[in-house]
mmCIF file of C-alpha atoms in Angstrom:
data_model
loop_
_atom_site.group_PDB
_atom_site.id
_atom_site.type_symbol
_atom_site.label_atom_id
_atom_site.label_comp_id
_atom_site.label_asym_id
_atom_site.label_seq_id
_atom_site.Cartn_x
_atom_site.Cartn_y
_atom_site.Cartn_z
ATOM 1 C CA UNK A 1 122.586 91.424 90.033
ATOM 2 C CA UNK A 2 122.060 93.062 86.658
ATOM 3 C CA UNK A 3 121.674 89.820 84.690
ATOM 4 C CA UNK A 4 119.600 87.049 86.135
ATOM 5 C CA UNK A 5 119.978 83.397 84.873
ATOM 6 C CA UNK A 6 118.276 80.268 85.829
ATOM 7 C CA UNK A 7 121.116 79.528 88.103
ATOM 8 C CA UNK A 8 121.036 82.728 89.919
ATOM 9 C CA UNK A 9 117.106 82.104 90.360
ATOM 10 C CA UNK A 10 117.697 78.627 91.732
ATOM 11 C CA UNK A 11 118.651 79.519 95.438
ATOM 12 C CA UNK A 12 115.271 81.234 95.629
ATOM 13 C CA UNK A 13 113.365 78.212 94.257
ATOM 14 C CA UNK A 14 115.265 76.000 96.868
ATOM 15 C CA UNK A 15 114.453 78.406 99.679
ATOM 16 C CA UNK A 16 110.856 78.747 98.758
ATOM 17 C CA UNK A 17 110.597 74.763 98.472
ATOM 18 C CA UNK A 18 112.712 73.799 101.492
ATOM 19 C CA UNK A 19 111.345 76.429 103.507
ATOM 20 C CA UNK A 20 107.903 74.554 103.024
ATOM 21 C CA UNK A 21 107.293 73.472 106.659
ATOM 22 C CA UNK A 22 107.597 77.218 107.652
ATOM 23 C CA UNK A 23 105.275 78.161 104.781
ATOM 24 C CA UNK A 24 102.606 75.370 105.825
ATOM 25 C CA UNK A 25 102.819 76.563 109.403
ATOM 26 C CA UNK A 26 102.222 80.122 108.413
ATOM 27 C CA UNK A 27 99.529 79.473 105.698
ATOM 28 C CA UNK A 28 98.360 76.054 106.614
ATOM 29 C CA UNK A 29 95.333 77.376 108.646
ATOM 30 C CA UNK A 30 93.908 79.243 105.529
ATOM 31 C CA UNK A 31 94.697 76.297 103.216
ATOM 32 C CA UNK A 32 92.987 73.986 105.487
ATOM 33 C CA UNK A 33 89.964 76.373 105.601
ATOM 34 C CA UNK A 34 89.748 76.293 101.777
ATOM 35 C CA UNK A 35 89.892 72.555 101.822
ATOM 36 C CA UNK A 36 87.029 72.243 104.668
ATOM 37 C CA UNK A 37 84.702 74.842 103.184
ATOM 38 C CA UNK A 38 84.351 73.573 99.840
ATOM 39 C CA UNK A 39 83.020 70.412 97.900
ATOM 40 C CA UNK A 40 85.859 68.028 97.008
ATOM 41 C CA UNK A 41 85.443 68.716 93.289
ATOM 42 C CA UNK A 42 85.943 72.329 93.714
ATOM 43 C CA UNK A 43 88.939 72.524 96.055
ATOM 44 C CA UNK A 44 91.656 72.399 93.298
ATOM 45 C CA UNK A 45 90.344 75.612 91.832
ATOM 46 C CA UNK A 46 90.164 77.256 95.311
ATOM 47 C CA UNK A 47 93.677 76.473 96.007
ATOM 48 C CA UNK A 48 94.885 77.527 92.616
ATOM 49 C CA UNK A 49 93.138 80.799 92.834
ATOM 50 C CA UNK A 50 94.466 81.407 96.285
ATOM 51 C CA UNK A 51 98.159 80.450 95.470
ATOM 52 C CA UNK A 52 97.928 82.461 92.285
ATOM 53 C CA UNK A 53 96.928 85.640 94.420
ATOM 54 C CA UNK A 54 99.571 84.910 96.860
ATOM 55 C CA UNK A 55 102.411 84.608 94.334
ATOM 56 C CA UNK A 56 101.071 87.625 92.464
ATOM 57 C CA UNK A 57 101.453 89.657 95.602
ATOM 58 C CA UNK A 58 105.114 88.469 95.888
ATOM 59 C CA UNK A 59 105.794 89.400 92.194
ATOM 60 C CA UNK A 60 104.243 92.878 92.465
ATOM 61 C CA UNK A 61 106.350 93.659 95.634
ATOM 62 C CA UNK A 62 109.329 92.328 93.897
ATOM 63 C CA UNK A 63 108.827 94.391 90.745
ATOM 64 C CA UNK A 64 108.025 97.470 92.821
ATOM 65 C CA UNK A 65 111.276 97.166 95.022
ATOM 66 C CA UNK A 66 113.366 96.173 91.963
ATOM 67 C CA UNK A 67 112.275 99.379 90.299
ATOM 68 C CA UNK A 68 113.132 101.361 93.403
ATOM 69 C CA UNK A 69 116.542 99.740 93.612
ATOM 70 C CA UNK A 70 117.101 100.776 90.003
ATOM 71 C CA UNK A 71 116.024 104.380 90.627
ATOM 72 C CA UNK A 72 118.199 104.613 93.691
ATOM 73 C CA UNK A 73 121.298 103.198 91.730
ATOM 74 C CA UNK A 74 120.668 105.401 89.034
ATOM 75 C CA UNK A 75 121.029 108.427 91.350
ATOM 76 C CA UNK A 76 117.386 108.977 92.156
ATOM 77 C CA UNK A 77 118.469 110.074 95.441
ATOM 78 C CA UNK A 78 121.511 112.186 94.231
ATOM 79 C CA UNK A 79 122.698 113.356 97.729
ATOM 80 C CA UNK A 80 122.862 109.635 98.743
ATOM 81 C CA UNK A 81 124.383 108.395 95.440
ATOM 82 C CA UNK A 82 127.021 110.922 95.551
ATOM 83 C CA UNK A 83 128.262 109.633 98.809
ATOM 84 C CA UNK A 84 127.533 105.897 98.784
ATOM 85 C CA UNK A 85 127.745 103.223 95.984
ATOM 86 C CA UNK A 86 124.047 102.558 96.478
ATOM 87 C CA UNK A 87 123.769 99.501 94.026
ATOM 88 C CA UNK A 88 126.948 97.947 95.874
ATOM 89 C CA UNK A 89 125.291 98.492 99.465
ATOM 90 C CA UNK A 90 122.010 96.896 98.198
ATOM 91 C CA UNK A 91 123.919 94.006 96.785
ATOM 92 C CA UNK A 92 125.799 93.662 100.058
ATOM 93 C CA UNK A 93 122.376 93.575 101.961
ATOM 94 C CA UNK A 94 120.870 91.230 99.648
ATOM 95 C CA UNK A 95 123.536 88.424 99.934
ATOM 96 C CA UNK A 96 123.730 89.109 103.669
ATOM 97 C CA UNK A 97 120.141 88.001 103.780
ATOM 98 C CA UNK A 98 120.869 85.178 101.360
ATOM 99 C CA UNK A 99 123.364 83.926 104.018
ATOM 100 C CA UNK A 100 120.572 84.143 106.463
ATOM 101 C CA UNK A 101 118.275 82.067 104.305
ATOM 102 C CA UNK A 102 120.924 79.469 103.984
ATOM 103 C CA UNK A 103 121.300 79.316 107.627
ATOM 104 C CA UNK A 104 117.556 79.079 108.123
ATOM 105 C CA UNK A 105 117.651 76.018 105.916
ATOM 106 C CA UNK A 106 120.623 74.627 108.060
ATOM 107 C CA UNK A 107 118.362 75.190 111.188
ATOM 108 C CA UNK A 108 119.538 78.628 112.455
ATOM 109 C CA UNK A 109 116.644 81.020 111.606
ATOM 110 C CA UNK A 110 117.742 83.778 114.123
ATOM 111 C CA UNK A 111 118.911 86.199 111.494
ATOM 112 C CA UNK A 112 115.429 86.350 109.692
ATOM 113 C CA UNK A 113 113.237 86.350 112.862
ATOM 114 C CA UNK A 114 113.635 90.225 113.556
ATOM 115 C CA UNK A 115 112.407 90.690 109.973
ATOM 116 C CA UNK A 116 109.159 88.844 110.575
ATOM 117 C CA UNK A 117 108.682 91.040 113.816
ATOM 118 C CA UNK A 118 109.101 94.178 111.897
ATOM 119 C CA UNK A 119 106.468 93.063 109.455
ATOM 120 C CA UNK A 120 103.794 92.613 111.983
ATOM 121 C CA UNK A 121 102.690 96.129 111.888
ATOM 122 C CA UNK A 122 101.988 96.089 108.138
ATOM 123 C CA UNK A 123 99.984 92.663 108.750
ATOM 124 C CA UNK A 124 97.895 94.102 111.570
ATOM 125 C CA UNK A 125 96.663 96.651 108.859
ATOM 126 C CA UNK A 126 95.931 94.326 106.322
ATOM 127 C CA UNK A 127 94.823 91.224 108.137
ATOM 128 C CA UNK A 128 91.124 92.859 108.898
ATOM 129 C CA UNK A 129 90.600 93.018 105.035
ATOM 130 C CA UNK A 130 90.939 89.301 104.669
ATOM 131 C CA UNK A 131 87.757 88.940 106.606
ATOM 132 C CA UNK A 132 85.783 90.400 103.541
ATOM 133 C CA UNK A 133 86.542 87.105 101.597
ATOM 134 C CA UNK A 134 85.752 84.628 104.164
ATOM 135 C CA UNK A 135 84.257 81.887 104.012
ATOM 136 C CA UNK A 136 85.735 81.140 100.700
ATOM 137 C CA UNK A 137 83.131 79.937 98.317
ATOM 138 C CA UNK A 138 84.532 80.614 94.829
ATOM 139 C CA UNK A 139 87.987 81.407 93.124
ATOM 140 C CA UNK A 140 86.928 84.994 92.870
ATOM 141 C CA UNK A 141 87.138 85.121 96.692
ATOM 142 C CA UNK A 142 90.224 82.921 96.853
ATOM 143 C CA UNK A 143 92.153 84.980 94.583
ATOM 144 C CA UNK A 144 92.059 88.430 96.538
ATOM 145 C CA UNK A 145 92.475 86.474 99.934
ATOM 146 C CA UNK A 146 95.574 84.967 98.512
ATOM 147 C CA UNK A 147 96.884 88.319 97.392
ATOM 148 C CA UNK A 148 96.304 89.763 100.955
ATOM 149 C CA UNK A 149 97.840 86.625 102.485
ATOM 150 C CA UNK A 150 101.085 87.207 100.488
ATOM 151 C CA UNK A 151 101.845 90.229 102.908
ATOM 152 C CA UNK A 152 101.915 87.852 105.908
ATOM 153 C CA UNK A 153 105.145 88.605 107.822
ATOM 154 C CA UNK A 154 107.736 86.139 106.585
ATOM 155 C CA UNK A 155 111.548 86.374 106.964
ATOM 156 C CA UNK A 156 112.069 84.226 103.890
ATOM 157 C CA UNK A 157 109.933 86.630 101.632
ATOM 158 C CA UNK A 158 111.580 89.632 103.032
ATOM 159 C CA UNK A 159 115.087 88.044 102.219
ATOM 160 C CA UNK A 160 113.841 87.531 98.773
ATOM 161 C CA UNK A 161 112.507 91.011 98.640
ATOM 162 C CA UNK A 162 115.911 92.338 99.563
ATOM 163 C CA UNK A 163 117.490 90.571 96.498
ATOM 164 C CA UNK A 164 114.703 92.047 94.357
ATOM 165 C CA UNK A 165 115.710 95.528 95.765
ATOM 166 C CA UNK A 166 119.317 94.834 94.640
ATOM 167 C CA UNK A 167 118.464 93.400 91.245
ATOM 168 C CA UNK A 168 118.000 97.063 90.048
ATOM 169 C CA UNK A 169 114.901 96.616 87.696
ATOM 170 C CA UNK A 170 111.229 95.844 88.039
ATOM 171 C CA UNK A 171 111.839 92.796 85.669
ATOM 172 C CA UNK A 172 114.516 91.245 87.756
ATOM 173 C CA UNK A 173 112.863 91.860 91.230
ATOM 174 C CA UNK A 174 109.492 90.237 89.565
ATOM 175 C CA UNK A 175 111.576 87.237 88.498
ATOM 176 C CA UNK A 176 113.202 86.643 91.860
ATOM 177 C CA UNK A 177 110.031 86.630 93.818
ATOM 178 C CA UNK A 178 108.330 84.474 91.001
ATOM 179 C CA UNK A 179 111.100 81.940 91.602
ATOM 180 C CA UNK A 180 110.616 82.024 95.299
ATOM 181 C CA UNK A 181 106.792 81.760 94.783
ATOM 182 C CA UNK A 182 107.106 78.811 92.511
ATOM 183 C CA UNK A 183 109.325 77.221 94.995
ATOM 184 C CA UNK A 184 106.647 77.423 97.802
ATOM 185 C CA UNK A 185 103.966 76.236 95.637
ATOM 186 C CA UNK A 186 104.283 72.471 95.760
ATOM 187 C CA UNK A 187 104.087 72.328 99.545
ATOM 188 C CA UNK A 188 100.901 74.465 99.654
ATOM 189 C CA UNK A 189 99.142 72.780 96.661
ATOM 190 C CA UNK A 190 99.864 69.339 97.745
ATOM 191 C CA UNK A 191 97.182 68.100 100.125
ATOM 192 C CA UNK A 192 96.803 64.678 101.933
ATOM 193 C CA UNK A 193 99.427 61.896 101.666
ATOM 194 C CA UNK A 194 101.608 63.712 98.830
ATOM 195 C CA UNK A 195 101.747 66.718 101.162
ATOM 196 C CA UNK A 196 103.173 64.482 103.856
ATOM 197 C CA UNK A 197 105.641 63.038 101.804
ATOM 198 C CA UNK A 198 106.797 66.258 100.401
ATOM 199 C CA UNK A 199 107.284 67.809 104.005
ATOM 200 C CA UNK A 200 109.096 64.698 105.144
ATOM 201 C CA UNK A 201 111.484 65.021 102.072
ATOM 202 C CA UNK A 202 111.791 68.664 102.587
ATOM 203 C CA UNK A 203 112.736 68.081 106.209
ATOM 204 C CA UNK A 204 115.236 65.319 105.546
ATOM 205 C CA UNK A 205 118.603 66.446 107.248
ATOM 206 C CA UNK A 206 120.665 65.714 104.165
ATOM 207 C CA UNK A 207 118.463 67.543 101.786
ATOM 208 C CA UNK A 208 118.206 70.617 104.137
ATOM 209 C CA UNK A 209 121.954 70.613 104.656
ATOM 210 C CA UNK A 210 122.867 70.297 101.031
ATOM 211 C CA UNK A 211 120.344 73.058 100.006
ATOM 212 C CA UNK A 212 121.287 75.299 102.884
ATOM 213 C CA UNK A 213 124.989 74.956 102.008
ATOM 214 C CA UNK A 214 124.359 75.905 98.317
ATOM 215 C CA UNK A 215 122.352 78.842 99.360
ATOM 216 C CA UNK A 216 124.885 79.890 101.923
ATOM 217 C CA UNK A 217 127.622 79.550 99.430
ATOM 218 C CA UNK A 218 125.912 81.746 97.004
ATOM 219 C CA UNK A 219 125.361 84.449 99.447
ATOM 220 C CA UNK A 220 128.887 84.258 100.747
ATOM 221 C CA UNK A 221 130.205 84.522 97.223
ATOM 222 C CA UNK A 222 127.992 87.822 96.795
ATOM 223 C CA UNK A 223 129.081 89.175 99.906
ATOM 224 C CA UNK A 224 132.750 88.685 98.986
ATOM 225 C CA UNK A 225 132.063 90.263 95.680
ATOM 226 C CA UNK A 226 130.270 93.211 97.208
ATOM 227 C CA UNK A 227 133.208 93.861 99.894
ATOM 228 C CA UNK A 228 135.488 93.904 96.900
ATOM 229 C CA UNK A 229 133.409 96.528 95.068
ATOM 230 C CA UNK A 230 133.226 98.618 98.221
ATOM 231 C CA UNK A 231 136.985 98.256 98.977
ATOM 232 C CA UNK A 232 137.862 99.247 95.386
#
């Protein structure tokens, strides 16, 4: 995953968007609180600030893991690097989780559920901090609240982070999580009737099968390439 192209980022946009019902289920409460606690003319600004903070958290985590992946692949852990093709193993893991994302879209989320359970420990430490910004009255409160909410346990986010780790660079990791975050944006920004229509479209069986198959095929191709590298 040394060179990222728009085509290679598309699966992450698709997962972010078509995983919208999952995102709305997890973040819907805070989004509703933003709408209920502000005047109609100010809701747009609060939602934008909240989502900017949330996506910023994704991008920051992606950049950090991308840099870590590059360090590992360059032999930062020389003892490990001498024994294992680290970058190839990371690439294998990332594409295994891409397969998991594809299966999630096809209605089989089991592979990602253990990841969400593992993230609960971190979230239990972060969640109390969100109370300092509630109730939300201004974008200056919504922005840090969104950043903290970006660490809510989510198997889809963790799968994208695994790909960020395998990207081998801070820029690559940030780009992957930015693509994913932008994919989630329409479902969380669109309120009211438009949101209902978007969710109905995202849940349409044909749409989910096509998108899930594309993501699954992309991950399977990556797994095949990784296995060939390990075998060689």
